Amino acid sequence: MNTYIADCLQLAQKRNPGQDLFLQATKEVLESLAPVINETPEIQARSVLERILEPERQIMFRVSWMDDSGNVHVNRGYRVGFNSVLGPYKGGLRFHPSVSLDTIKFLAFEQIFKNSLTGLSIGGGKGGSDFDPKGKSDAEIMRFCQAFMSELYHFLGADQDVPAGDIGVGAREIGYLFGQYKRLTKRFEHGVLTGKQVGLGGSLVRKEATGFGAVYFAQEMLKTRDDSLEGKTCLVSGSGNVAIYCAKKLQDLGAKVIAMSDSSGSIHDPQGIDIDIIRSIKEINRARIDEYEKHRPQARFLPGEKVWRHACDLAFPCATQNELDLEDAKTLLDNGCQVVVEGANMPTTPEAVEELQSRGALFAPGKAANAGGVAVSALEMQQNASLENWTFKQVDERLKQIMASIHNDCRQYGKKYNRPDDYLFGANIAGFIRVAHAINAYGVI
Ligand code: NDP
């Protein structure tokens, strides 16, 4: 390994003890960068990697709120502004009991390169809380969001930091957060949050964007092999925002999705998942996925099982980090899977990525394949700033163009270094170069 990269990774380990997700993400990015660092001595001379590895700011705060029975709870809130050389911090908020500073730092770090890949003016940030929305009433969700925003609002602004949704945070939560921001600041600033409801400053296609974008990216990958999605069998993990619209677009384009999941287990429907039933169970009723069995007699619920055991052509991990490990990768490959596209952030472990790539499968990292969500968030900011509302078709077309352009950048940088099919390498280089250039352009700040 290049000694500068090795030294920087060692420094990151020393500075961030126990933050395994963050360290995993930094290693995965930095290890790709050797060819660029070897041919660009200014990167080391100006300590660009050291500056990229250190967040510009990390905010942690107490969130006290009251449940419906009058009990007071205390959660922890986070917002990490990792890098703003390309624009205001942009990245979602995650509400999930597993959230720690480590989780938010890994997501914010990934977001820097993802946002750079979109070609739009957005920096990298992420936030969230260890609050568990499961089983909470609507009033409890509202009180939590209000308490969370009561501290966070000091640090937000359309030109400074613009959060959006992620796991556990959708249009309902964004609505409560926006309402509290407006109440506290006395300002109606649409551009301070994205993922708003359509009709309340939100953009058409934002809800669908991450899942649709991952499928558009997969289409581009298949085109390089003169192939298409028509007639392909697919597995999609998760059944949240990303998974639902990934599965929907796959089916719209002629593929068959035979399995989906949530944190309780997976469902297998050999005739193809009925997305409307999943939407009704998960998106509308916020229930568990095992209910799907009641609606489709041929389907089976497999408690605690992942989706990866079934034979498929393409796999789309769309739930959470490190959900597809080495054994899963081997099973997928043995059963004929040739393409893995990450809808979630870092869902594939490094060992699984190596296995997939070494056995000739195409692998698309989340920072490239799931960038459609943040790209449409940026289009939402553009619409808010210009007081315009674009049609579904207009936004969808822009999304397609952005995904095709990200795909092209990954391939071009891969080709330049004789690794045309290595999307992880291409994405890391393409994302990094734009950020490194801006860091140099702005001097030592
Ligand atoms: P949601 O909260 O809408 O859905 C998450 C889904 O993943 C749910 O089905 C959930 O199941 C499932 N899940 C969570 N943890 C686990 C687990 N440990 N094992 C199995 N299933 C699990 O989140 P999103 O769809 O928004 O996000 C999914 C992923 O996509 C995340 O990695 C996120 O960072 C990433 N992403 C999201 C974007 C967006 O626009 N929303 C943009 C880019 C990336 P259950 O219902 O049981 O909790």
Coordinates of C-alpha atoms and ligand atoms in Angstrom, one line a residue:
M1 CA 0.0 0.0 0.0
N2 CA 1.1 3.6 -0.7
T3 CA 2.9 4.8 2.5
Y4 CA 1.0 8.1 2.7
I5 CA -2.3 6.2 2.5
A6 CA -1.1 3.7 5.1
D7 CA 0.0 6.6 7.5
C8 CA -3.4 8.3 7.1
L9 CA -5.3 5.2 7.8
Q10 CA -3.2 4.6 10.9
L11 CA -3.9 8.2 12.0
A12 CA -7.6 7.6 11.5
Q13 CA -7.5 4.5 13.7
K14 CA -5.6 6.4 16.4
R15 CA -8.0 9.3 16.4
N16 CA -11.2 7.3 16.1
P17 CA -10.8 4.2 18.4
G18 CA -13.7 1.7 18.3
Q19 CA -15.4 3.4 15.4
D20 CA -15.4 0.3 13.2
L21 CA -18.0 1.4 10.6
F22 CA -16.2 4.7 10.0
L23 CA -12.8 3.0 9.8
Q24 CA -14.2 0.5 7.4
A25 CA -15.6 3.3 5.1
T26 CA -12.3 5.2 5.2
K27 CA -10.2 2.1 4.4
E28 CA -12.5 1.3 1.5
V29 CA -12.1 4.7 0.0
L30 CA -8.4 5.4 0.7
E31 CA -7.2 2.1 -0.6
S32 CA -8.5 3.0 -4.1
L33 CA -6.7 6.2 -4.3
A34 CA -3.1 5.1 -4.7
P35 CA -2.8 5.8 -8.5
V36 CA -4.1 9.3 -8.1
I37 CA -1.9 10.1 -5.2
N38 CA 1.2 8.7 -6.9
E39 CA 0.7 11.0 -9.9
T40 CA -0.4 14.1 -7.9
P41 CA 2.2 15.0 -5.3
E42 CA 0.3 18.1 -4.1
I43 CA -2.3 15.8 -2.4
Q44 CA 0.3 14.7 0.1
A45 CA 2.2 18.0 0.2
R46 CA -1.0 19.8 1.2
S47 CA -2.3 17.1 3.6
V48 CA -5.5 16.6 1.5
L49 CA -6.2 13.2 2.9
E50 CA -5.7 14.3 6.5
R51 CA -8.2 17.1 5.9
I52 CA -10.7 14.8 4.3
L53 CA -10.5 12.4 7.1
E54 CA -11.3 14.9 9.9
P55 CA -15.0 16.1 10.1
E56 CA -15.3 19.9 9.9
R57 CA -17.7 19.7 12.9
Q58 CA -19.5 17.0 15.0
I59 CA -22.5 18.0 17.0
M60 CA -24.0 15.8 19.8
F61 CA -26.9 16.8 21.9
R62 CA -29.5 15.6 24.4
V63 CA -33.0 15.1 23.2
S64 CA -35.6 14.9 26.0
W65 CA -39.2 14.1 25.2
M66 CA -42.4 12.8 26.8
D67 CA -44.3 9.7 25.7
D68 CA -48.1 9.4 25.7
S69 CA -48.1 8.1 29.3
G70 CA -46.2 11.1 30.7
N71 CA -42.8 9.3 31.0
V72 CA -39.7 11.3 30.1
H73 CA -37.1 9.7 27.8
V74 CA -33.7 10.9 26.9
N75 CA -32.1 10.2 23.5
R76 CA -28.9 11.4 21.9
G77 CA -28.9 13.5 18.7
Y78 CA -26.1 13.8 16.2
R79 CA -25.2 15.9 13.2
V80 CA -21.8 15.6 11.5
G81 CA -20.8 18.2 9.0
F82 CA -18.0 16.3 7.3
N83 CA -17.0 18.4 4.4
S84 CA -18.4 21.5 2.8
V85 CA -16.0 22.3 0.0
L86 CA -18.5 21.5 -2.7
G87 CA -21.6 23.1 -1.0
P88 CA -23.7 23.1 2.2
Y89 CA -23.7 19.8 4.2
K90 CA -26.3 17.6 2.7
G91 CA -27.3 14.2 4.0
G92 CA -30.1 12.5 5.8
L93 CA -31.2 11.9 9.4
R94 CA -31.4 8.4 10.7
F95 CA -33.7 7.4 13.6
H96 CA -32.8 3.9 14.7
P97 CA -31.7 2.4 18.1
S98 CA -28.4 1.3 16.5
V99 CA -27.3 4.9 15.8
S100 CA -24.0 6.0 17.4
L101 CA -21.5 8.7 16.5
D102 CA -19.7 5.9 14.5
T103 CA -22.7 5.2 12.3
I104 CA -23.2 8.9 11.6
K105 CA -19.5 9.5 10.8
F106 CA -19.4 6.6 8.4
L107 CA -22.5 7.8 6.6
A108 CA -21.3 11.4 6.5
F109 CA -17.9 10.3 5.1
E110 CA -19.6 8.2 2.3
Q111 CA -21.9 11.2 1.6
I112 CA -18.9 13.4 0.7
F113 CA -18.0 11.2 -2.3
K114 CA -21.6 10.4 -3.2
N115 CA -22.5 14.0 -3.4
S116 CA -19.4 14.8 -5.4
L117 CA -20.4 12.1 -7.9
T118 CA -23.7 13.8 -8.6
G119 CA -21.8 16.8 -10.0
L120 CA -24.1 19.1 -7.9
S121 CA -23.0 21.7 -5.4
I122 CA -23.5 19.7 -2.2
G123 CA -21.1 18.9 0.6
G124 CA -21.2 15.8 2.9
G125 CA -23.1 15.5 6.2
K126 CA -25.4 13.1 8.1
G127 CA -27.3 13.1 11.4
G128 CA -29.7 11.2 13.4
S129 CA -30.6 9.7 16.8
D130 CA -30.7 6.4 18.7
F131 CA -34.5 7.0 19.0
D132 CA -36.5 4.0 18.0
P133 CA -39.6 5.0 16.0
K134 CA -41.1 1.5 16.1
G135 CA -44.3 1.2 18.1
K136 CA -44.4 4.9 18.8
S137 CA -47.7 6.8 18.3
D138 CA -47.9 9.7 15.8
A139 CA -48.0 12.2 18.7
E140 CA -44.8 10.7 20.2
I141 CA -43.0 10.9 16.8
M142 CA -44.1 14.6 16.6
R143 CA -42.8 15.4 20.1
F144 CA -39.5 13.6 19.5
C145 CA -39.0 15.5 16.2
Q146 CA -39.8 18.8 17.9
A147 CA -37.4 18.1 20.7
F148 CA -34.7 17.0 18.2
M149 CA -35.1 20.2 16.1
S150 CA -35.1 22.4 19.2
E151 CA -31.3 21.9 19.4
L152 CA -30.4 21.1 15.8
Y153 CA -32.0 24.3 14.3
H154 CA -29.1 26.5 15.5
F155 CA -26.8 24.7 13.0
L156 CA -29.0 24.5 9.9
G157 CA -29.6 26.8 6.9
A158 CA -30.1 26.5 3.2
D159 CA -26.5 27.6 2.6
Q160 CA -25.1 25.8 5.6
D161 CA -26.6 22.4 6.4
V162 CA -29.7 20.8 4.8
P163 CA -30.8 17.5 6.3
A164 CA -33.2 15.0 4.6
G165 CA -34.6 11.5 5.5
D166 CA -32.9 8.1 6.0
I167 CA -33.8 5.0 7.9
G168 CA -36.8 5.9 10.2
V169 CA -37.2 9.4 8.7
G170 CA -39.7 10.0 5.9
A171 CA -42.0 12.8 4.8
R172 CA -44.0 12.7 8.0
E173 CA -40.9 13.2 10.2
I174 CA -39.5 15.9 7.8
G175 CA -42.9 17.7 8.2
Y176 CA -42.7 17.8 12.0
L177 CA -39.0 18.9 11.8
F178 CA -39.8 21.6 9.4
G179 CA -42.8 22.9 11.5
Q180 CA -40.6 23.1 14.5
Y181 CA -37.8 24.9 12.6
K182 CA -40.3 27.4 11.3
R183 CA -41.8 27.9 14.8
L184 CA -38.3 28.5 16.4
T185 CA -36.8 30.7 13.7
K186 CA -40.0 32.6 12.6
R187 CA -38.8 32.0 9.1
F188 CA -40.4 30.0 6.3
E189 CA -37.2 28.6 4.7
H190 CA -38.1 25.9 2.4
G191 CA -34.6 25.1 1.5
V192 CA -33.5 24.1 5.0
L193 CA -34.8 20.5 4.7
T194 CA -35.5 18.2 1.7
G195 CA -37.8 15.2 1.4
K196 CA -40.7 17.5 2.2
Q197 CA -44.2 16.4 1.2
V198 CA -45.2 17.2 -2.3
G199 CA -47.4 20.3 -2.1
L200 CA -45.5 21.5 0.9
G201 CA -42.2 22.3 -1.0
G202 CA -41.3 18.7 -1.7
S203 CA -40.2 17.5 -5.1
L204 CA -42.0 14.9 -7.2
V205 CA -39.9 11.8 -7.5
R206 CA -37.9 12.4 -4.2
K207 CA -39.7 9.5 -2.6
E208 CA -38.9 7.2 -5.5
A209 CA -35.5 8.6 -6.3
T210 CA -33.1 6.4 -4.5
G211 CA -34.7 3.1 -5.5
F212 CA -35.4 4.3 -9.1
G213 CA -31.9 5.6 -9.4
A214 CA -30.3 2.3 -8.3
V215 CA -32.3 0.6 -11.0
Y216 CA -31.3 3.1 -13.6
F217 CA -27.7 2.5 -12.6
A218 CA -28.2 -1.3 -13.0
Q219 CA -29.6 -0.7 -16.5
E220 CA -26.5 1.2 -17.4
M221 CA -24.3 -1.6 -16.1
L222 CA -26.2 -4.2 -18.0
K223 CA -25.9 -2.2 -21.2
T224 CA -22.1 -2.6 -21.0
R225 CA -22.8 -6.3 -21.5
D226 CA -25.4 -5.8 -24.2
D227 CA -28.0 -6.9 -21.7
S228 CA -31.2 -5.5 -20.1
L229 CA -33.4 -6.1 -17.1
E230 CA -36.2 -7.7 -19.1
G231 CA -37.0 -11.2 -17.8
K232 CA -34.3 -11.0 -15.0
T233 CA -35.0 -12.5 -11.5
C234 CA -34.0 -10.1 -8.7
L235 CA -33.7 -10.1 -4.9
V236 CA -34.3 -6.9 -2.9
S237 CA -33.5 -6.7 0.8
G238 CA -35.5 -4.4 3.1
S239 CA -39.0 -3.1 2.5
G240 CA -38.5 0.6 3.3
N241 CA -38.3 3.6 1.1
V242 CA -35.4 2.5 -1.0
A243 CA -36.4 -1.1 -1.3
I244 CA -40.0 -0.5 -2.3
Y245 CA -39.2 1.9 -5.2
C246 CA -36.2 -0.2 -6.3
A247 CA -38.5 -3.2 -6.6
K248 CA -41.3 -1.2 -8.3
K249 CA -39.0 0.2 -11.0
L250 CA -37.4 -3.3 -11.5
Q251 CA -40.9 -4.7 -12.2
D252 CA -41.9 -1.7 -14.4
L253 CA -38.9 -2.6 -16.5
G254 CA -39.7 -6.2 -16.9
A255 CA -37.8 -7.9 -14.1
K256 CA -39.3 -10.2 -11.5
V257 CA -38.5 -9.5 -7.8
I258 CA -39.1 -12.8 -5.8
A259 CA -37.9 -11.8 -2.3
M260 CA -37.9 -8.8 0.1
S261 CA -37.4 -8.5 3.8
D262 CA -37.5 -6.5 7.0
S263 CA -35.6 -6.8 10.3
S264 CA -37.9 -9.7 11.3
G265 CA -37.2 -12.0 8.2
S266 CA -37.9 -12.3 4.5
I267 CA -40.7 -13.2 2.2
H268 CA -40.4 -15.4 -0.9
D269 CA -43.0 -15.1 -3.6
P270 CA -42.0 -17.2 -6.7
Q271 CA -44.7 -15.5 -8.8
G272 CA -43.2 -12.1 -8.2
I273 CA -43.7 -9.7 -5.2
D274 CA -46.9 -7.6 -5.4
I275 CA -45.4 -4.2 -4.6
D276 CA -48.8 -2.6 -3.8
I277 CA -49.3 -5.2 -1.0
I278 CA -45.8 -4.4 0.4
R279 CA -46.5 -0.6 0.2
S280 CA -49.8 -1.1 2.0
I281 CA -48.2 -3.2 4.8
K282 CA -44.9 -1.2 5.3
E283 CA -45.4 2.3 3.9
I284 CA -49.1 2.9 4.9
N285 CA -49.7 0.7 7.9
R286 CA -46.2 0.5 9.3
A287 CA -46.7 -3.2 10.0
R288 CA -44.4 -6.3 9.8
I289 CA -43.6 -8.0 6.5
D290 CA -45.0 -11.5 7.6
E291 CA -48.4 -10.1 6.9
Y292 CA -47.7 -10.5 3.2
E293 CA -48.3 -14.2 3.5
K294 CA -52.0 -13.5 4.3
H295 CA -52.5 -11.8 1.0
R296 CA -50.6 -14.2 -1.3
P297 CA -51.1 -18.0 -0.6
Q298 CA -48.1 -19.0 -2.7
A299 CA -45.8 -16.8 -0.7
R300 CA -43.8 -17.9 2.3
F301 CA -42.5 -15.9 5.3
L302 CA -39.0 -17.1 6.5
P303 CA -38.5 -15.7 10.0
G304 CA -35.0 -14.3 10.6
E305 CA -33.8 -15.3 7.1
K306 CA -32.1 -13.0 4.7
V307 CA -33.2 -12.8 1.0
W308 CA -29.8 -14.0 -0.4
R309 CA -30.5 -17.7 -0.3
H310 CA -32.7 -17.6 -3.5
A311 CA -31.4 -18.0 -7.0
C312 CA -31.3 -14.7 -8.9
D313 CA -29.6 -12.7 -11.7
L314 CA -29.3 -9.5 -9.8
A315 CA -29.3 -8.6 -6.1
F316 CA -30.1 -5.2 -4.6
P317 CA -29.2 -4.8 -0.9
C318 CA -31.5 -1.9 0.2
A319 CA -31.8 -2.3 4.0
T320 CA -28.7 -1.5 6.1
Q321 CA -24.9 -1.7 6.5
N322 CA -23.0 -5.0 6.4
E323 CA -26.1 -7.0 5.6
L324 CA -24.5 -9.0 2.8
D325 CA -21.5 -10.9 4.1
L326 CA -19.0 -13.3 2.5
E327 CA -21.2 -16.4 3.0
D328 CA -24.1 -14.5 1.3
A329 CA -21.9 -13.5 -1.6
K330 CA -20.8 -17.1 -2.1
T331 CA -24.4 -18.3 -2.0
L332 CA -25.4 -15.6 -4.5
L333 CA -22.6 -16.5 -6.9
D334 CA -23.2 -20.2 -6.6
N335 CA -26.8 -19.6 -7.5
G336 CA -25.9 -17.6 -10.7
C337 CA -26.1 -14.0 -9.5
Q338 CA -23.9 -11.8 -11.7
V339 CA -24.7 -8.2 -10.6
V340 CA -25.0 -6.7 -7.1
V341 CA -26.2 -3.1 -6.8
E342 CA -26.2 -1.3 -3.4
G343 CA -29.3 0.6 -2.7
A344 CA -28.3 0.9 1.0
N345 CA -25.1 2.5 2.3
M346 CA -22.3 0.0 2.7
P347 CA -24.5 -3.1 2.9
T348 CA -21.8 -5.4 1.4
T349 CA -18.9 -6.3 3.7
P350 CA -15.4 -5.8 2.2
E351 CA -14.8 -9.6 2.1
A352 CA -18.1 -10.0 0.1
V353 CA -17.1 -7.3 -2.3
E354 CA -13.8 -9.0 -2.9
E355 CA -15.5 -12.3 -3.5
L356 CA -18.0 -10.9 -5.9
Q357 CA -15.4 -9.0 -7.9
S358 CA -12.9 -11.8 -8.0
R359 CA -15.5 -14.2 -9.4
G360 CA -16.5 -11.8 -12.2
A361 CA -19.7 -10.3 -10.9
L362 CA -20.4 -6.6 -11.4
F363 CA -20.6 -4.7 -8.2
A364 CA -22.0 -1.1 -7.8
P365 CA -21.2 0.6 -4.5
G366 CA -23.9 2.6 -2.8
K367 CA -22.1 5.9 -3.1
A368 CA -22.7 5.7 -6.9
A369 CA -25.8 3.5 -7.2
N370 CA -27.9 5.2 -4.4
A371 CA -26.9 8.8 -5.2
G372 CA -30.3 9.3 -6.9
G373 CA -31.9 10.2 -3.6
V374 CA -29.5 13.0 -2.7
A375 CA -29.5 14.2 -6.3
V376 CA -33.2 14.7 -6.3
S377 CA -32.9 16.4 -2.9
A378 CA -30.6 18.9 -4.6
L379 CA -33.2 19.3 -7.4
E380 CA -35.7 20.0 -4.6
M381 CA -33.4 22.7 -3.3
Q382 CA -33.2 24.2 -6.9
Q383 CA -37.0 24.2 -7.2
N384 CA -37.4 25.8 -3.8
A385 CA -34.9 28.5 -4.6
S386 CA -36.5 29.3 -8.0
L387 CA -40.1 29.0 -6.7
E388 CA -40.8 26.4 -9.3
N389 CA -42.4 23.0 -9.3
W390 CA -41.1 20.6 -11.9
T391 CA -43.3 17.7 -13.3
F392 CA -42.7 14.1 -12.5
K393 CA -41.4 13.5 -16.0
Q394 CA -38.9 16.4 -15.8
V395 CA -37.4 15.3 -12.5
D396 CA -37.4 11.6 -13.5
E397 CA -35.5 12.6 -16.7
R398 CA -32.9 14.6 -14.7
L399 CA -32.5 11.6 -12.4
K400 CA -31.9 9.3 -15.3
Q401 CA -29.3 11.7 -16.8
I402 CA -27.5 12.0 -13.4
M403 CA -27.4 8.2 -12.9
A404 CA -26.1 7.7 -16.4
S405 CA -23.5 10.4 -15.9
I406 CA -22.3 8.8 -12.5
H407 CA -22.1 5.5 -14.3
N408 CA -20.1 7.0 -17.1
D409 CA -17.7 8.7 -14.6
C410 CA -17.2 5.4 -12.8
R411 CA -16.4 3.6 -16.1
Q412 CA -14.1 6.4 -17.4
Y413 CA -12.0 6.5 -14.3
G414 CA -11.9 2.7 -14.1
K415 CA -10.8 2.6 -17.8
K416 CA -8.1 5.2 -17.2
Y417 CA -6.5 2.9 -14.8
N418 CA -7.3 -0.4 -16.6
R419 CA -10.1 -1.4 -14.3
P420 CA -13.2 -0.7 -16.4
D421 CA -15.5 -3.1 -14.6
D422 CA -14.4 -2.0 -11.1
Y423 CA -17.2 0.4 -10.1
L424 CA -16.0 0.8 -6.5
F425 CA -12.6 2.0 -7.7
G426 CA -14.0 4.2 -10.4
A427 CA -16.5 5.8 -8.0
N428 CA -13.9 6.4 -5.3
I429 CA -11.5 8.1 -7.7
A430 CA -14.2 10.2 -9.5
G431 CA -15.8 11.3 -6.2
F432 CA -12.4 12.1 -4.6
I433 CA -10.9 14.1 -7.5
R434 CA -13.6 16.8 -7.4
V435 CA -13.3 17.2 -3.6
A436 CA -9.5 17.2 -3.6
H437 CA -9.5 19.9 -6.4
A438 CA -11.8 22.1 -4.3
I439 CA -9.8 21.6 -1.1
N440 CA -6.7 22.8 -3.0
A441 CA -8.5 25.7 -4.7
Y442 CA -9.7 27.1 -1.3
G443 CA -6.3 27.2 0.4
V444 CA -5.7 26.1 3.9
I445 CA -9.1 26.6 5.7
Ligands
NDP1 P1 -36.4 2.8 5.8 O1 -36.4 3.1 7.2 O2 -37.5 3.3 4.9 O3 -36.3 1.2 5.5 C1 -35.3 0.5 6.1 C2 -35.6 -1.0 5.7 O4 -34.5 -1.8 6.1 C3 -36.8 -1.5 6.5 O5 -37.5 -2.5 5.8 C4 -36.1 -2.2 7.7 O6 -36.9 -3.2 8.4 C5 -35.0 -2.8 7.1 N1 -33.9 -3.0 8.0 C6 -33.3 -2.1 8.9 N2 -32.3 -2.7 9.6 C7 -32.4 -4.0 9.2 C8 -31.6 -5.2 9.6 N3 -30.7 -5.1 10.5 N4 -31.9 -6.3 9.0 C9 -32.8 -6.4 8.0 N5 -33.6 -5.4 7.6 C10 -33.3 -4.2 8.2 O7 -35.0 3.3 5.3 P2 -34.5 3.7 3.8 O8 -35.1 2.7 2.8 O9 -34.6 5.1 3.6 O10 -32.9 3.3 3.9 C11 -32.4 2.1 3.6 C12 -30.9 2.2 3.3 O11 -30.7 3.0 2.1 C13 -30.0 2.8 4.4 O12 -28.8 2.2 4.3 C14 -30.0 4.3 4.0 O13 -28.8 4.9 4.5 C15 -29.8 4.1 2.5 N6 -30.2 5.3 1.7 C16 -31.4 5.9 1.8 C17 -31.7 7.0 1.0 C18 -33.1 7.6 1.0 O14 -33.3 8.4 0.1 N7 -34.0 7.2 1.9 C19 -30.7 7.6 0.2 C20 -29.5 6.9 0.0 C21 -29.2 5.8 0.8 P3 -37.9 -2.8 9.6 O15 -39.1 -2.2 9.0 O16 -38.1 -4.1 10.3 O17 -37.1 -1.8 10.5

